[in-house]
Coordinates of C-alpha atoms and ligand atoms in Angstrom, one line a residue:
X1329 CA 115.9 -51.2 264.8
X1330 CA 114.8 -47.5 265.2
X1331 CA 118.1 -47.0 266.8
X1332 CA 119.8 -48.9 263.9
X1333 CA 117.9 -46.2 261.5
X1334 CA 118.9 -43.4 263.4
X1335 CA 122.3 -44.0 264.0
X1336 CA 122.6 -44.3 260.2
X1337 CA 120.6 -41.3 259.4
X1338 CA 122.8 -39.2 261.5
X1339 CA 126.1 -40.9 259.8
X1340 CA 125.0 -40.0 256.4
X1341 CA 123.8 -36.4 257.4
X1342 CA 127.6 -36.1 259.0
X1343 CA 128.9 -37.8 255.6
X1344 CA 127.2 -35.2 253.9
X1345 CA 128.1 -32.4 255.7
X1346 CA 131.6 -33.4 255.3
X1347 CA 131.4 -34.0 251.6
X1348 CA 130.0 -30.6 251.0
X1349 CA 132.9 -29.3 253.9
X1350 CA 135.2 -30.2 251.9
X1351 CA 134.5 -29.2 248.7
X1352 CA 134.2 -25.8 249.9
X1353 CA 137.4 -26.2 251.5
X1354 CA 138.8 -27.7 247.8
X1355 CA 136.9 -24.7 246.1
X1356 CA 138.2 -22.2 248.4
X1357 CA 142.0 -23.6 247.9
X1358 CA 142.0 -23.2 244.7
X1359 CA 140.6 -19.6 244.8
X1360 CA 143.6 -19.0 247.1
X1361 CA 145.3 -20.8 244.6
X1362 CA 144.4 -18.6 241.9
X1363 CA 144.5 -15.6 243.7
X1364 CA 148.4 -16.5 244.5
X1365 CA 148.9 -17.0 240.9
X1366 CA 147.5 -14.0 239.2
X1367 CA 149.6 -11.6 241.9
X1368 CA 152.9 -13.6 241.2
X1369 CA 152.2 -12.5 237.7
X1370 CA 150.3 -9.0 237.9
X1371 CA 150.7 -6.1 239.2
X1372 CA 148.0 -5.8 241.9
X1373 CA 147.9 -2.0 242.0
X1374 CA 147.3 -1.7 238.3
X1375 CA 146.2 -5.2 237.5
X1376 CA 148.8 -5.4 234.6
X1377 CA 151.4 -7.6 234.4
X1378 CA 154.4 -7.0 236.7
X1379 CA 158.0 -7.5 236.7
X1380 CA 158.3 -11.1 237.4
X1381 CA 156.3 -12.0 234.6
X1382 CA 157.4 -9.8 231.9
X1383 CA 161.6 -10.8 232.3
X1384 CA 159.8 -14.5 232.5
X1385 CA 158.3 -13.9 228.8
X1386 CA 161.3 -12.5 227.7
X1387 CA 163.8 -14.9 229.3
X1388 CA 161.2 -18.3 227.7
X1389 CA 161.8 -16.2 224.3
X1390 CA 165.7 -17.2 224.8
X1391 CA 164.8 -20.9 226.0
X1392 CA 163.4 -22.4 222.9
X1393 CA 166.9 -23.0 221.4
X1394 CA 165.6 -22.0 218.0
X1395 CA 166.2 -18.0 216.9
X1396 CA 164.6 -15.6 219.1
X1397 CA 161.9 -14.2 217.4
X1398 CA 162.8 -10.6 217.1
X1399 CA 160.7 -8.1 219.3
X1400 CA 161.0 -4.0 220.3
X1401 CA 160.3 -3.2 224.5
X1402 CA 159.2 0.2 225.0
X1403 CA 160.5 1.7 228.6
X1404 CA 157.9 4.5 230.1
X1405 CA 159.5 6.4 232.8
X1406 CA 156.7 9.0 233.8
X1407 CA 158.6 12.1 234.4
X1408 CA 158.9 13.6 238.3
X1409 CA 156.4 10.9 239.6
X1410 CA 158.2 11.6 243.0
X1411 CA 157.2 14.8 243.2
X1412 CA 153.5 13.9 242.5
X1413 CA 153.6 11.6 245.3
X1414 CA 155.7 14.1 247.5
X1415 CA 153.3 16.7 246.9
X1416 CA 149.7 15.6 246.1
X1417 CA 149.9 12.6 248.3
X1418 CA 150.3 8.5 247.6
X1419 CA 146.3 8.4 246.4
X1420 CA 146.9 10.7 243.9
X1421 CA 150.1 8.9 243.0
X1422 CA 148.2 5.6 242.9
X1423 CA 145.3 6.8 241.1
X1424 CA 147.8 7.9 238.3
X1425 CA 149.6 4.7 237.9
X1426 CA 146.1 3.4 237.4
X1427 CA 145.0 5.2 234.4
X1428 CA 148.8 5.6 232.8
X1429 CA 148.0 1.3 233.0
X1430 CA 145.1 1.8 230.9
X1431 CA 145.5 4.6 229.1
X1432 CA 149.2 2.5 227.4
X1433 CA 146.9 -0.9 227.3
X1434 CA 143.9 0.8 225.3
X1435 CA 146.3 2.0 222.3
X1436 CA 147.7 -1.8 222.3
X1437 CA 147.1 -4.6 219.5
X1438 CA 147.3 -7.9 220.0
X1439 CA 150.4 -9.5 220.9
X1440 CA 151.8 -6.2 222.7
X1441 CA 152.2 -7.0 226.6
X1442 CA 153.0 -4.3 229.1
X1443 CA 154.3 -4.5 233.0
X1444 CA 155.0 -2.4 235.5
X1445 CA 158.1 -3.5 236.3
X1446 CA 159.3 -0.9 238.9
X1447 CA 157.2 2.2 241.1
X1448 CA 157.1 4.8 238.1
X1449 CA 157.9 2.5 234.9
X1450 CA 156.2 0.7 232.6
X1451 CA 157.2 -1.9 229.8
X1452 CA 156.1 -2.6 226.9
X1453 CA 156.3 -5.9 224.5
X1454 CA 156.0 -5.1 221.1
X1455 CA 156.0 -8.2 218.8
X1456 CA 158.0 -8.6 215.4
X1457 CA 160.4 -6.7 213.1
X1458 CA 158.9 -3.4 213.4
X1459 CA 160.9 -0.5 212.2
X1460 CA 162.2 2.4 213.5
X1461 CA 158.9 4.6 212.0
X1462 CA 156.5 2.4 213.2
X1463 CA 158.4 2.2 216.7
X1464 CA 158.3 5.9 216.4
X1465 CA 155.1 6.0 215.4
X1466 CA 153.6 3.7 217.9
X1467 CA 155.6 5.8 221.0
X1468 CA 154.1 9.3 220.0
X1469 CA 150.5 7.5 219.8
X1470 CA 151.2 6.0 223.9
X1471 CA 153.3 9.6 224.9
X1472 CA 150.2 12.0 223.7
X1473 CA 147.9 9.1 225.0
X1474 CA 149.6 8.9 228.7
X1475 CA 150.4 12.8 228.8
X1476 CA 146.3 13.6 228.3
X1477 CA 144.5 14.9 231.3
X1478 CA 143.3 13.6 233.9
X1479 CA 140.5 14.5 236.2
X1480 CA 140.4 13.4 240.0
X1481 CA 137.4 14.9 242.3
X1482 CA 137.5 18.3 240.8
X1483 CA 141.7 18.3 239.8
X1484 CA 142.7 18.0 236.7
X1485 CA 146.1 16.2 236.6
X1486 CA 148.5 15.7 233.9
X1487 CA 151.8 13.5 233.8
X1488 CA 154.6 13.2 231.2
X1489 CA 156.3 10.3 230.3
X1490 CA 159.8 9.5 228.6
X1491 CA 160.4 6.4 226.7
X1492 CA 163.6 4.5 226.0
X1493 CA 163.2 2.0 222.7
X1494 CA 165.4 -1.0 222.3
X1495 CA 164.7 -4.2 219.6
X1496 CA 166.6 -7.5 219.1
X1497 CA 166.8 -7.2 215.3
X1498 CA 166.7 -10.5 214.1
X1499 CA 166.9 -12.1 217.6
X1500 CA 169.9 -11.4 217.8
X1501 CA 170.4 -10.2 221.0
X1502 CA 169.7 -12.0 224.6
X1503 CA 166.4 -10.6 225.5
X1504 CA 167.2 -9.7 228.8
X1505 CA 169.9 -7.5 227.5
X1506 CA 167.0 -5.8 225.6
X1507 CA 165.6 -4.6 228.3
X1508 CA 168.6 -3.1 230.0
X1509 CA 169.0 -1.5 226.7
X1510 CA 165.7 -0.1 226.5
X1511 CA 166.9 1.5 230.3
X1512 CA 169.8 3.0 229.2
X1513 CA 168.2 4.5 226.3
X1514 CA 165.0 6.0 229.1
X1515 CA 168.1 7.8 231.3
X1516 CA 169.8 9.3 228.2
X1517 CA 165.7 10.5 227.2
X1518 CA 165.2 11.6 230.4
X1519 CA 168.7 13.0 230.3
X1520 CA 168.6 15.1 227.0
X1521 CA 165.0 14.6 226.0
X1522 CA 162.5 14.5 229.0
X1523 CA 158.8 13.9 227.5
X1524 CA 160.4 12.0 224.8
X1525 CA 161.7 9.2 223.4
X1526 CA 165.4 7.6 222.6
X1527 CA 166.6 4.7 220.4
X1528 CA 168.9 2.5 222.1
X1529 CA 172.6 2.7 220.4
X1530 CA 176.0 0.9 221.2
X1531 CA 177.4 4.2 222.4
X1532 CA 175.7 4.5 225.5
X1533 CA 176.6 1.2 227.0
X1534 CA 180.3 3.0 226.5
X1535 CA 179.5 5.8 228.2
X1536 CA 177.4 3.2 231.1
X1537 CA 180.5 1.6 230.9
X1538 CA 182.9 4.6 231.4
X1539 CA 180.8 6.0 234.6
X1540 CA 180.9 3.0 236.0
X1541 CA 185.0 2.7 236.2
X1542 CA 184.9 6.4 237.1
X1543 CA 182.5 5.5 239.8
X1544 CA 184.6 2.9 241.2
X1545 CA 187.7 4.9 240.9
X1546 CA 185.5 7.4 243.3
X1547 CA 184.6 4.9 245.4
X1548 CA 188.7 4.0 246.0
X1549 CA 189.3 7.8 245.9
X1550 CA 187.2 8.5 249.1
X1551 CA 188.2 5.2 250.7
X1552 CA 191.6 6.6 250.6
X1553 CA 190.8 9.8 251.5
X1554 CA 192.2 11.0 247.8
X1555 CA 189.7 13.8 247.6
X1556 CA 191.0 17.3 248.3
X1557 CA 189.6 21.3 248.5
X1558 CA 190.7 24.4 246.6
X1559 CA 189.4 27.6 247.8
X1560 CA 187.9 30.5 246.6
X1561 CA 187.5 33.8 248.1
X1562 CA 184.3 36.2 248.6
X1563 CA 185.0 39.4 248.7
X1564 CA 183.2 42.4 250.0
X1565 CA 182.5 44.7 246.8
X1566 CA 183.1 47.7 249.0
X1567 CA 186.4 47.3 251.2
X1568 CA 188.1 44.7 248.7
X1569 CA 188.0 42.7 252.1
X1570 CA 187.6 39.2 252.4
X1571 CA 184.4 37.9 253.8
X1572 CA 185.1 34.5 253.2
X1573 CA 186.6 30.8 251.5
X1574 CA 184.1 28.9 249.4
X1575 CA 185.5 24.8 250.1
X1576 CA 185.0 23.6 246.2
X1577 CA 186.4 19.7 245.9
X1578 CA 188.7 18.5 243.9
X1579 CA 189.9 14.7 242.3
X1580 CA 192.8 13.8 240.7
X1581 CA 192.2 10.7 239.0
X1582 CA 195.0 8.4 238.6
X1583 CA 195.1 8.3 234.8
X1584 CA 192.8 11.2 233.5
X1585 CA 193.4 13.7 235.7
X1586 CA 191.5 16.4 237.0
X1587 CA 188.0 15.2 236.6
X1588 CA 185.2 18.6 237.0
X1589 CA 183.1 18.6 240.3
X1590 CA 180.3 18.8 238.5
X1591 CA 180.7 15.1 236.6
X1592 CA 181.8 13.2 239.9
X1593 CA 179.7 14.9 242.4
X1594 CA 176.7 13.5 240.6
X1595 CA 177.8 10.2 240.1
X1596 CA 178.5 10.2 244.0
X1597 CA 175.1 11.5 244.3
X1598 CA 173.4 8.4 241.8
X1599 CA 175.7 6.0 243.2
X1600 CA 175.4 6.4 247.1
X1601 CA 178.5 7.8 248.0
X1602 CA 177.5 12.3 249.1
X1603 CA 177.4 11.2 251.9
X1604 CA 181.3 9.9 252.7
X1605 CA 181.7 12.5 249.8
X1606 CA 180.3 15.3 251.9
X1607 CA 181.5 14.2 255.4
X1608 CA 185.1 14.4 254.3
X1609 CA 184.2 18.1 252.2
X1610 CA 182.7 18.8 255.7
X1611 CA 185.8 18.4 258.1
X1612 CA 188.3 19.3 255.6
X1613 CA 187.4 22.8 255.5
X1614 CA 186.3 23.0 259.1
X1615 CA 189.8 21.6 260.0
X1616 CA 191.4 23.9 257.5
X1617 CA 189.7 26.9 258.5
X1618 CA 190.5 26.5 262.4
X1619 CA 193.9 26.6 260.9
X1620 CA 193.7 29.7 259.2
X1621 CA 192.1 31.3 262.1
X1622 CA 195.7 30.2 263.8
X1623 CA 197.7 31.8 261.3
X1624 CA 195.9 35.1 260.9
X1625 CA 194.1 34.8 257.9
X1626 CA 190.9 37.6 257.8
X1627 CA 187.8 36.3 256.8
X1628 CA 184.5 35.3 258.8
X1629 CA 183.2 32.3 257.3
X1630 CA 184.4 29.0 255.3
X1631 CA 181.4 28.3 253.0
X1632 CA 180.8 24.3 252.3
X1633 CA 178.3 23.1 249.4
X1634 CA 175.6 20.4 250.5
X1635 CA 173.5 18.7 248.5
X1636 CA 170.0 17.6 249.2
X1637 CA 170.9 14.0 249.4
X1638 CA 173.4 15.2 252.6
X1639 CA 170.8 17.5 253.8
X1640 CA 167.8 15.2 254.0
X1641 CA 169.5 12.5 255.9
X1642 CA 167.6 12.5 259.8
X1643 CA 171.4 12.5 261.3
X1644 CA 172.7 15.5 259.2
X1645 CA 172.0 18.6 262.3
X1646 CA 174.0 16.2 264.5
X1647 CA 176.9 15.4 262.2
X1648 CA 177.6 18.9 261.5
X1649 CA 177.6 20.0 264.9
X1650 CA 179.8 17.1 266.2
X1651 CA 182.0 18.4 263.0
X1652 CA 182.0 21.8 264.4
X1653 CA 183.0 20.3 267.8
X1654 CA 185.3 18.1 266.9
X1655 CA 187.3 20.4 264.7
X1656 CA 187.1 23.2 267.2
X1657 CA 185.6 25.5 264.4
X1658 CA 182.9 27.8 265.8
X1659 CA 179.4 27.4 264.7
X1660 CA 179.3 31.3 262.9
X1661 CA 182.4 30.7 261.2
X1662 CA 180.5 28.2 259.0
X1663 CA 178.3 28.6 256.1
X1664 CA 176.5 25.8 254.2
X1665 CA 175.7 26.2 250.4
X1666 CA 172.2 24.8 249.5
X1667 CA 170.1 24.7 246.2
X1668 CA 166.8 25.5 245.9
X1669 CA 166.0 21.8 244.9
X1670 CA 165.9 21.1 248.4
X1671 CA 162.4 23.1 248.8
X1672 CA 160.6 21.2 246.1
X1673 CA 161.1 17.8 249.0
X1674 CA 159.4 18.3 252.5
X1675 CA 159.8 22.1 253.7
X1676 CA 158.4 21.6 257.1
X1677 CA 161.4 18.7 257.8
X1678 CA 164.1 21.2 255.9
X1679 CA 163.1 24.5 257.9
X1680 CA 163.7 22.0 260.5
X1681 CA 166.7 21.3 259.9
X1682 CA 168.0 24.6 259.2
X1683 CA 166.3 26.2 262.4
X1684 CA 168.8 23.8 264.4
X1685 CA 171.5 24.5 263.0
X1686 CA 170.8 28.7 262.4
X1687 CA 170.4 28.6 266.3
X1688 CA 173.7 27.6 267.0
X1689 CA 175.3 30.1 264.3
X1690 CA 175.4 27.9 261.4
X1691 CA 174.4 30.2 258.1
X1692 CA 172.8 29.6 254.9
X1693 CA 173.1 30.5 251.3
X1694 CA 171.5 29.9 248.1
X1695 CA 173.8 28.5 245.7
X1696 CA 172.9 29.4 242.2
X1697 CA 170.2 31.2 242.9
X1698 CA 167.7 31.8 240.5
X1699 CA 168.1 28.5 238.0
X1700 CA 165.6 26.5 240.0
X1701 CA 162.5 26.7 242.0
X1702 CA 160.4 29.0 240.7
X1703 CA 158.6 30.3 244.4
X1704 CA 160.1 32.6 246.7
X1705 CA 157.5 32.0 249.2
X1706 CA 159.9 29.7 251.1
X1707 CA 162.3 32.3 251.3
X1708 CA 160.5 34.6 253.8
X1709 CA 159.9 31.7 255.9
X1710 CA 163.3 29.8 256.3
X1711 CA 166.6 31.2 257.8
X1712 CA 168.6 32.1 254.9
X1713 CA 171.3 34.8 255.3
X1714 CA 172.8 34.6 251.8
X1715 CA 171.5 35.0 248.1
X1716 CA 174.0 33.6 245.3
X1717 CA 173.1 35.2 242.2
X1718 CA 174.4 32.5 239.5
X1719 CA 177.3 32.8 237.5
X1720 CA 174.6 32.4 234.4
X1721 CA 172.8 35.5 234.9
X1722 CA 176.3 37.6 235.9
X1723 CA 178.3 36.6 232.7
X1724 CA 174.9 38.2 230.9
X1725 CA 174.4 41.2 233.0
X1726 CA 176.4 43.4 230.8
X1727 CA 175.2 42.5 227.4
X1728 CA 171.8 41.2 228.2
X1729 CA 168.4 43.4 229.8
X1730 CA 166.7 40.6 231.2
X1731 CA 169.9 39.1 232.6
X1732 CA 170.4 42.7 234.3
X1733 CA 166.9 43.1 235.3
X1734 CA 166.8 39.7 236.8
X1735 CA 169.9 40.3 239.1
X1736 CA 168.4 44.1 240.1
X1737 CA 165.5 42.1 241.2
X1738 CA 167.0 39.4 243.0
X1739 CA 169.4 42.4 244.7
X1740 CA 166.0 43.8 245.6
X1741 CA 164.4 41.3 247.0
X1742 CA 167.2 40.1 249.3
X1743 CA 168.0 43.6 250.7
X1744 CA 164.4 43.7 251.2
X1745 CA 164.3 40.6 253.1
X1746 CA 167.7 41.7 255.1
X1747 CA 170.1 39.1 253.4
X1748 CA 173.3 39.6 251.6
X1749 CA 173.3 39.1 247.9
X1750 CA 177.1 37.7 246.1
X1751 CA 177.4 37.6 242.6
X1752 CA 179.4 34.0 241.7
X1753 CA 181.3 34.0 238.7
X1754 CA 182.6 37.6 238.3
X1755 CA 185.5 37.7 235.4
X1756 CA 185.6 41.2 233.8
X1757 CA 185.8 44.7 235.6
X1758 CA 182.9 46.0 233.9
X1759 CA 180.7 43.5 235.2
X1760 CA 182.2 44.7 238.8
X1761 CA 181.7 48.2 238.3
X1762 CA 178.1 47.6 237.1
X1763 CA 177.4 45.3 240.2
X1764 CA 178.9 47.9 242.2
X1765 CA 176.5 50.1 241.0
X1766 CA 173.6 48.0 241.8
X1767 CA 174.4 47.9 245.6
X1768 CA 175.6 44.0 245.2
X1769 CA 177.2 43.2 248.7
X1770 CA 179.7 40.4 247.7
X1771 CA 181.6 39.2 245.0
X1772 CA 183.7 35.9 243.7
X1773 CA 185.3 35.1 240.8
X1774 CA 188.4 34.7 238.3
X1775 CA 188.8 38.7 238.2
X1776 CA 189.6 38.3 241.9
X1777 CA 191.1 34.9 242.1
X1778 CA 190.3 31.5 240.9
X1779 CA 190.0 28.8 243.6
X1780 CA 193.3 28.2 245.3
X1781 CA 194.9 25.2 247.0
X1782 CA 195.0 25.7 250.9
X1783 CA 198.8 26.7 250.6
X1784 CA 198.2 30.0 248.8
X1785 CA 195.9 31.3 251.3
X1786 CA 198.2 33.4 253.0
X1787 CA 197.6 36.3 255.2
X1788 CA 199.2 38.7 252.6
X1789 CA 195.9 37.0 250.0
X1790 CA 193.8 40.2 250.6
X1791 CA 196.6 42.8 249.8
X1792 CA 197.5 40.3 246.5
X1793 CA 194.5 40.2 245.4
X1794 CA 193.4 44.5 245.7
X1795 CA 196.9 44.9 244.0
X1796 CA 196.0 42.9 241.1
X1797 CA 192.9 44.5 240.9
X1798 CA 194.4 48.0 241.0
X1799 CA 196.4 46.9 237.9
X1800 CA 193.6 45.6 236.0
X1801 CA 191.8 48.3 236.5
X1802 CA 194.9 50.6 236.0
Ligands
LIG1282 P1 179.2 26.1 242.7 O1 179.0 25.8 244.1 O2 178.2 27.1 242.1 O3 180.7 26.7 242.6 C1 181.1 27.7 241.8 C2 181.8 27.2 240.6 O4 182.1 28.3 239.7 C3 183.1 26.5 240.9 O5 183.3 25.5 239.9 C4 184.1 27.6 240.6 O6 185.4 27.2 240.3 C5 183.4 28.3 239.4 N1 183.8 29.7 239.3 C6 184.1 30.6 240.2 N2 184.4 31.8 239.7 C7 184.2 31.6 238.4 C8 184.4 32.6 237.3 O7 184.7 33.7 237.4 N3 184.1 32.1 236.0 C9 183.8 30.8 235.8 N4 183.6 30.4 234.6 N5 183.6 29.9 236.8 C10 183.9 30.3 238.1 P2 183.7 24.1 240.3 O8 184.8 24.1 241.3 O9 184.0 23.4 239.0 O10 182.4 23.5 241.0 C11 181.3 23.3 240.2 C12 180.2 22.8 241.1 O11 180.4 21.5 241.7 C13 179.9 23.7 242.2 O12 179.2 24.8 241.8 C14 179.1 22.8 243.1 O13 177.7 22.7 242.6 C15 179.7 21.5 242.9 N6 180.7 21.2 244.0 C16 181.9 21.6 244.1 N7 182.4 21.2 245.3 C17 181.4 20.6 246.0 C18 181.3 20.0 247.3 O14 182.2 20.0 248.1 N8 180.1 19.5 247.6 C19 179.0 19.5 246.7 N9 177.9 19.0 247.1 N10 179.1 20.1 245.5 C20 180.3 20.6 245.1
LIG1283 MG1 178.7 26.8 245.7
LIG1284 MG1 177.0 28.4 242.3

């Protein structure tokens, strides 16, 4: 009997036990649960929503089958949040994102909804038929409101935002559209307006439109090798001798002809294609120089632009000396062009990279220099042989002081630091004869000859180009 009583004791304790086990185990599953549902839908660094949810929202807006109910979305793009990161570390970075989320939820009513739907934007739901004034007004409350500072530990940290506006009036539009809209409008902000704001309007899906057929005309272009290089010529302001070929690229498009550098080289930067872009600039004038070595051209170096995106990539000392080999140029015949946007990424890995290369022969000039970074304290510590003083300041020098005084400066301060200083862009013989004046070693430009196909650089080039000089000066 006592045995009876025991063994049923010790059932209903295990019963118990299990009853209560599993319960937890219920409770704890849903937690999970939970936990799983609220990070498909938020943001777990900011706890707002995220990306998922908020193209959800807007695509259940579409789903009803009765009108869409018409709505605004607000794109924050915080302005250089790379180079936060980059510089004052992922924390800091973090701890931003943070407070922009709070800062653009506090100044929210009702209804209003906001995501972060990618690392450095945020979106923002704005419900109803608002006009363009109270859109406007309701972005200048957020932009003041994001761009206040910040302290962290005893830094006090400030961040600007742009913001691209797009609305369905009348639900008219599909809402995902909306927010692509609201995108195109941030770029063109960030484009023309950074720190500001931009309305959405039909003409910039043209122009999306348009660079996207010119970037995949570039994309056949440099699968067909279509690309090609003119050349200009550096001279020393001296002699009248010629020191050297800048390699400048050139695209012939198949119905609107000559498109400017400048407009394709950035789409092939956005669009991932430097790098085939620079590869080709890269052995063409290697290959071409070699060949003008054969044929008794004078001049030391071929100069090549690079752009960061080239620069940065971990295989870039390697490509340039298998170039080198493989073309049979010599390492100090080459010189790469680089801006001074590539010090504002990591210095350390860039002085790197130009150390390798600098020990072999490779040199280095500043395109441009000037326009961009504002410190020169990377200059005393990296390998750069050349200063480029911009075309900007040298079409200025004769008319305007701070112009001159900036390029008597720069001349200065490269002399001083035992590099050579060329003035880019020089068109008129006065602006020679004051450069002249100011010690400047080197000189290119239209008053000496405008970039040439490869066919006109002749051996006679340097005798051409001190005749036509004579006359202008004549
Ligand atoms: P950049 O490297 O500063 O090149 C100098 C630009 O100034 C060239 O324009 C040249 O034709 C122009 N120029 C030269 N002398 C004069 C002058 O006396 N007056 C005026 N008004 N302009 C002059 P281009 O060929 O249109 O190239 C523009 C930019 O495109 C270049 O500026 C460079 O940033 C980029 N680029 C050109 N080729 C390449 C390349 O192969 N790779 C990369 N990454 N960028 C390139
Ligand atoms: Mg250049
Ligand atoms: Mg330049």
């Amino acid at each position: 009997m006592w045995l009876v009583l025991a063994l049923l004791a010790v059932g209903l304790a295990g019963l118990f036990l299990w009853n209560r086990s599993l319960k937890k185990e219920v409770k704890s599953r849903q937690k999970i649960e939970e936990e799983v549902r609220y990070l498909a839908f938020h943001d777990d660094l900011t706890g707002v929503r995220n990306r998922q949810y908020f193209k959800d929202m807007l695509q259940d807006l579409d789903a009803d089958g009765e009108k869409t109910p018409p709505f605004a979305l607000l794109l924050f793009g915080l302005d250089a949040f790379r180079l936060i990161n980059d510089s004052l570390g992922h924390k800091v970075g973090d701890y931003m994102l943070k407070r922009v989320a709070e800062r653009i939820q506090s100044r929210l009513e009702t209804g209003c909804e906001v995501a972060r739907i990618s690392g450095d934007e945020f979106a923002v739901f704005v419900p109803g038929d608002n006009n363009q004034v109270a859109l406007t007004n309701l972005v200048e409350i957020l932009i003041a409101e994001v761009s206040k500072p910040m302290s962290h530990g005893d830094q006090s940290l400030t961040i600007a935002s742009s913001v691209g506006i797009a609305s369905n009036h009348e639900g008219a539009l599909d809402t995902l559209a909306v927010l692509e809209y609201a995108d195109l409008a941030l770029h063109r902000a960030k484009e023309v307006n950074p720190g500001g704001y931009m309305f959405y309007c039909a003409e910039m899906t043209a122009q999306m439109n348009e660079r996207q057929a010119l970037a995949s005309a570039l994309r056949e272009a440099l699968n067909n090798k279509q690309l090609y290089l003119e050349y200009q010529p550096q001279l020393v302001m001296g002699s009248g001798k010629i020191c050297g070929f800048e390699a400048l690229v050139r695209w012939n498009h198949p119905e609107k002809g000559r498109i400017p550098p400048n407009i394709f080289v950035e789409i092939a930067e956005k669009e991932g294609m430097m790098i085939t872009l620079g590869d080709q600039v890269l052995n063409m004038a290697c290959k071409q120089a070699v060949l003008w070595q054969r044929q008794g051209v004078g001049f030391e170096r071929v100069a090549v632009n690079v752009s960061v995106k080239q620069f940065v990539e971990p295989d870039f000392v390697e490509k340039v000396l298998n170039t080198l080999e493989q073309t049979g140029l010599s390492a100090d015949a080459l010189e790469l062009e680089i801006t001074e946007s590539l010090f504002m990424g990591d210095l350390a890995q860039a002085k790197e990279t130009m150390l390798a290369l600098n020990e072999k022969g490779v040199q280095f000039a500043i395109d441009d220099f000037g326009t961009g970074f504002s410190s020169l304290l990377y200059l005393k510590n990296l390998p750069v042989d050349k200063l480029k003083l911009d075309q900007g300041f040298i079409r200025e020098i004769t008319k305007d002081n701070s112009s001159l005084q900036i390029v008597k400066a720069s001349l200065q301060m490269g002399h001083a630091l035992r590099m050579s200083v060329i003035a880019e862009g020089v068109e008129t013989e006065e602006e020679r004869a004051l450069l002249m004046e100011l010690n400047c070693d080197q000189a290119q430009g239209y008053l000496y000859s405008r970039p040439l196909p490869e066919a006109f650089i002749l051996p006679e080039l340097e005798g051409e180009i001190k005749q036509n000089l004579e006359a202008e000066c004549a």
